[in-house]
Amino acid sequence: VMSNNNFNLINLKETKNIIIDSLKYLFVVASICAIVPLILRIDIKFFGTFNHESSLIEWFQLLCLFLTITIFTRLLFKIPNLKRASMLIAAFYLVLFIRENDDIFDLVYHGFWAPWAFLVALIAIVYAFKDWKKGVLELATYLKIPHMKLMIFSVMFLFVFSRLFGMGSFWRQVMQDNFVYEVKAMIEEGTELLAYGLILYSAYLIYKYLVNEKI
């Protein structure tokens, strides 16, 4: 024990577990990063061109969102003390799921996805904050979980970096007269899939943490 700063040395068993967990984390994150360009290559190889509305990468985005929603929906029932916050988070990703399926909703009319997304968000917010003290407390409990930092980073990566990096005006400046929309779309959809993959992984880590801690 180092008494000067109250820092406790860990034992050999803890050291082994920490190293193994860190290597697992590194492997999964590296795998997610590697899978995205692989899927893009498959899209081009087998489809010849890139249509993001009916591409393999789009299906993987929807799969990641669906599994993330499933995880937080399961937590809604498994951890009653956090049901309001779990529903709020699940609803957030359900709104994204609806938005990603805008091409289907557009068969009715353009923007038909918006009222459904608004309805889902409204129901979740009303439910979560009907008793606002409990809602805020549950949300704060979630935010205290270490793995939420990865989720917050991934959401910011989705909404900020992928949007700015995938802007058509930026790629028109880069490619000028050689601008190809498919290239711009691949870059934007690829960064989105990377974000969704990291979101799914953080959701899994949060689920594992909450179940093990029995909050």
Coordinates of C-alpha atoms in Angstrom, one line a residue, residues 1-214:
V1 CA 0.0 0.0 0.0
M2 CA 1.3 3.4 -0.9
S3 CA 0.1 5.5 2.1
N4 CA 1.2 8.8 0.6
N5 CA -1.7 9.0 -1.9
N6 CA -3.9 6.2 -0.7
F7 CA -3.2 4.2 -3.9
N8 CA -3.7 0.5 -3.4
L9 CA -1.5 -1.9 -5.4
I10 CA -3.4 -4.6 -7.2
N11 CA -2.5 -8.2 -6.8
L12 CA -1.3 -10.6 -9.5
K13 CA -4.8 -12.1 -10.2
E14 CA -6.3 -8.6 -10.6
T15 CA -3.5 -7.6 -12.9
K16 CA -4.1 -10.7 -15.1
N17 CA -7.8 -9.9 -15.3
I18 CA -7.2 -6.3 -16.2
I19 CA -4.8 -7.1 -19.0
I20 CA -7.1 -9.8 -20.4
D21 CA -10.1 -7.4 -20.3
S22 CA -8.1 -4.6 -21.9
L23 CA -6.9 -7.0 -24.7
K24 CA -10.6 -8.1 -25.3
Y25 CA -11.6 -4.5 -25.5
L26 CA -8.8 -3.7 -27.9
F27 CA -9.7 -6.7 -30.1
V28 CA -13.4 -5.8 -30.3
V29 CA -12.8 -2.2 -31.1
A30 CA -10.1 -3.1 -33.7
S31 CA -12.5 -5.6 -35.2
I32 CA -15.3 -3.1 -35.5
C33 CA -12.9 -0.6 -37.2
A34 CA -11.8 -3.4 -39.6
I35 CA -15.3 -4.7 -40.4
V36 CA -16.5 -1.3 -41.8
P37 CA -14.1 -1.1 -44.8
L38 CA -14.6 -4.8 -45.4
I39 CA -18.3 -4.4 -45.8
L40 CA -17.7 -1.4 -48.1
R41 CA -15.5 -3.6 -50.3
I42 CA -18.1 -6.4 -50.4
D43 CA -20.7 -3.8 -51.4
I44 CA -18.6 -2.7 -54.4
K45 CA -17.4 -6.1 -55.3
F46 CA -20.8 -7.8 -55.5
F47 CA -23.0 -4.9 -56.4
G48 CA -20.7 -2.9 -58.6
T49 CA -21.9 0.4 -57.4
F50 CA -23.0 1.9 -54.1
N51 CA -26.6 2.7 -53.3
H52 CA -26.7 3.4 -49.6
E53 CA -30.4 2.8 -49.4
S54 CA -30.1 -0.8 -50.4
S55 CA -26.6 -1.7 -49.4
L56 CA -25.0 -4.3 -47.1
I57 CA -23.7 -1.5 -44.9
E58 CA -27.2 -0.1 -44.5
W59 CA -28.4 -3.5 -43.3
F60 CA -25.6 -3.7 -40.8
Q61 CA -26.4 -0.2 -39.5
L62 CA -30.0 -1.3 -38.9
L63 CA -28.8 -4.5 -37.3
C64 CA -26.6 -2.6 -34.9
L65 CA -29.5 -0.3 -34.0
F66 CA -31.9 -3.1 -33.6
L67 CA -29.6 -5.0 -31.2
T68 CA -28.9 -1.8 -29.2
I69 CA -32.7 -1.2 -28.8
T70 CA -33.1 -4.9 -27.8
I71 CA -30.4 -4.5 -25.1
F72 CA -31.9 -1.5 -23.5
T73 CA -35.5 -2.9 -23.8
R74 CA -34.2 -6.0 -22.0
L75 CA -32.7 -3.8 -19.3
L76 CA -36.0 -2.1 -18.9
F77 CA -37.5 -5.3 -17.5
K78 CA -34.3 -6.8 -16.0
I79 CA -33.4 -3.7 -13.9
P80 CA -36.7 -2.2 -12.6
N81 CA -34.8 0.6 -10.7
L82 CA -33.7 2.0 -14.1
K83 CA -36.8 1.3 -16.2
R84 CA -37.4 5.0 -17.0
A85 CA -33.9 5.7 -18.1
S86 CA -33.7 2.4 -20.0
M87 CA -36.9 3.2 -21.9
L88 CA -35.6 6.7 -22.7
I89 CA -32.4 5.4 -24.1
A90 CA -34.1 2.6 -26.0
A91 CA -36.5 5.2 -27.5
F92 CA -33.6 7.4 -28.5
Y93 CA -32.2 4.6 -30.6
L94 CA -35.7 3.6 -31.9
V95 CA -36.0 7.2 -33.2
L96 CA -32.7 6.7 -35.1
F97 CA -33.9 3.3 -36.4
I98 CA -37.0 5.0 -37.7
R99 CA -34.9 7.7 -39.3
E100 CA -32.6 5.2 -41.0
N101 CA -35.8 3.6 -42.6
D102 CA -36.9 6.9 -44.0
D103 CA -36.9 5.5 -47.6
I104 CA -39.7 3.0 -46.5
F105 CA -41.7 5.8 -44.8
D106 CA -41.2 8.0 -47.9
L107 CA -43.3 5.5 -49.9
V108 CA -46.3 7.2 -48.1
Y109 CA -45.0 10.7 -48.4
H110 CA -41.6 12.5 -48.0
G111 CA -40.9 13.0 -44.3
F112 CA -43.5 10.5 -43.1
W113 CA -40.9 9.1 -40.6
A114 CA -40.9 12.4 -38.6
P115 CA -44.3 12.2 -36.9
W116 CA -43.6 8.6 -35.8
A117 CA -40.2 9.5 -34.5
F118 CA -41.7 12.4 -32.6
L119 CA -44.4 10.2 -31.1
V120 CA -41.9 7.7 -29.9
A121 CA -39.7 10.4 -28.4
L122 CA -42.7 12.2 -26.7
I123 CA -44.0 9.0 -25.1
A124 CA -40.5 8.1 -23.8
I125 CA -39.9 11.6 -22.4
V126 CA -43.3 11.8 -20.7
Y127 CA -42.8 8.3 -19.2
A128 CA -39.3 8.9 -18.0
F129 CA -39.9 12.3 -16.4
K130 CA -43.5 11.9 -15.2
D131 CA -41.8 11.6 -11.8
W132 CA -38.9 13.9 -12.8
K133 CA -36.8 13.3 -9.7
K134 CA -36.7 9.5 -10.3
G135 CA -36.1 10.1 -14.0
V136 CA -33.1 12.3 -13.4
L137 CA -31.7 10.0 -10.8
E138 CA -32.0 7.0 -13.0
L139 CA -30.4 8.9 -15.9
A140 CA -27.6 10.0 -13.6
T141 CA -27.0 6.4 -12.6
Y142 CA -26.6 5.5 -16.2
L143 CA -24.2 8.4 -16.8
K144 CA -22.1 7.2 -13.8
I145 CA -21.4 3.8 -15.6
P146 CA -17.8 3.9 -17.0
H147 CA -18.9 2.5 -20.4
M148 CA -21.3 5.4 -21.0
K149 CA -18.3 7.4 -22.0
L150 CA -17.8 5.2 -25.0
M151 CA -21.4 5.5 -25.9
I152 CA -21.4 9.3 -25.6
F153 CA -18.3 9.5 -27.7
S154 CA -19.9 7.2 -30.3
V155 CA -23.1 9.2 -30.4
M156 CA -21.1 12.4 -30.9
F157 CA -19.0 10.7 -33.6
L158 CA -22.3 9.8 -35.3
F159 CA -23.9 13.3 -35.1
V160 CA -20.9 15.5 -35.4
F161 CA -18.0 13.9 -37.1
S162 CA -19.8 11.7 -39.6
R163 CA -22.2 14.5 -40.6
L164 CA -19.4 17.1 -41.1
F165 CA -17.0 14.6 -42.7
G166 CA -19.6 13.3 -45.1
M167 CA -20.9 16.7 -46.3
G168 CA -21.3 16.9 -50.0
S169 CA -19.9 20.5 -50.2
F170 CA -16.7 19.3 -48.5
W171 CA -16.2 16.4 -51.0
R172 CA -17.0 18.6 -53.9
Q173 CA -14.2 20.9 -52.9
V174 CA -11.9 17.9 -52.5
M175 CA -12.8 16.1 -55.8
Q176 CA -13.9 19.3 -57.7
D177 CA -14.7 18.3 -61.3
N178 CA -14.1 14.6 -60.5
F179 CA -16.8 14.6 -57.8
V180 CA -18.5 11.2 -57.5
Y181 CA -21.6 11.0 -55.3
E182 CA -21.0 7.2 -54.5
V183 CA -17.6 8.0 -53.0
K184 CA -19.1 10.7 -50.7
A185 CA -22.0 8.3 -49.7
M186 CA -19.6 5.5 -48.9
I187 CA -17.5 7.6 -46.7
E188 CA -20.5 9.0 -44.8
E189 CA -22.2 5.6 -44.5
G190 CA -19.0 4.0 -43.4
T191 CA -18.4 6.5 -40.6
E192 CA -22.0 6.0 -39.5
L193 CA -21.6 2.2 -39.3
L194 CA -18.4 2.6 -37.3
A195 CA -20.4 4.8 -34.8
Y196 CA -23.3 2.3 -34.7
G197 CA -20.9 -0.6 -34.1
L198 CA -19.2 1.3 -31.2
I199 CA -22.7 2.2 -29.8
L200 CA -23.7 -1.5 -29.9
Y201 CA -20.5 -2.6 -28.2
S202 CA -20.9 0.1 -25.4
A203 CA -24.5 -1.0 -25.0
Y204 CA -23.3 -4.6 -24.4
L205 CA -20.7 -3.4 -21.9
I206 CA -23.4 -1.4 -20.1
Y207 CA -25.7 -4.3 -20.0
K208 CA -23.0 -6.6 -18.6
Y209 CA -22.0 -4.0 -16.0
L210 CA -25.6 -3.5 -14.8
V211 CA -26.3 -7.2 -14.6
N212 CA -23.1 -8.0 -12.7
E213 CA -23.5 -5.0 -10.4
K214 CA -27.2 -5.9 -9.8

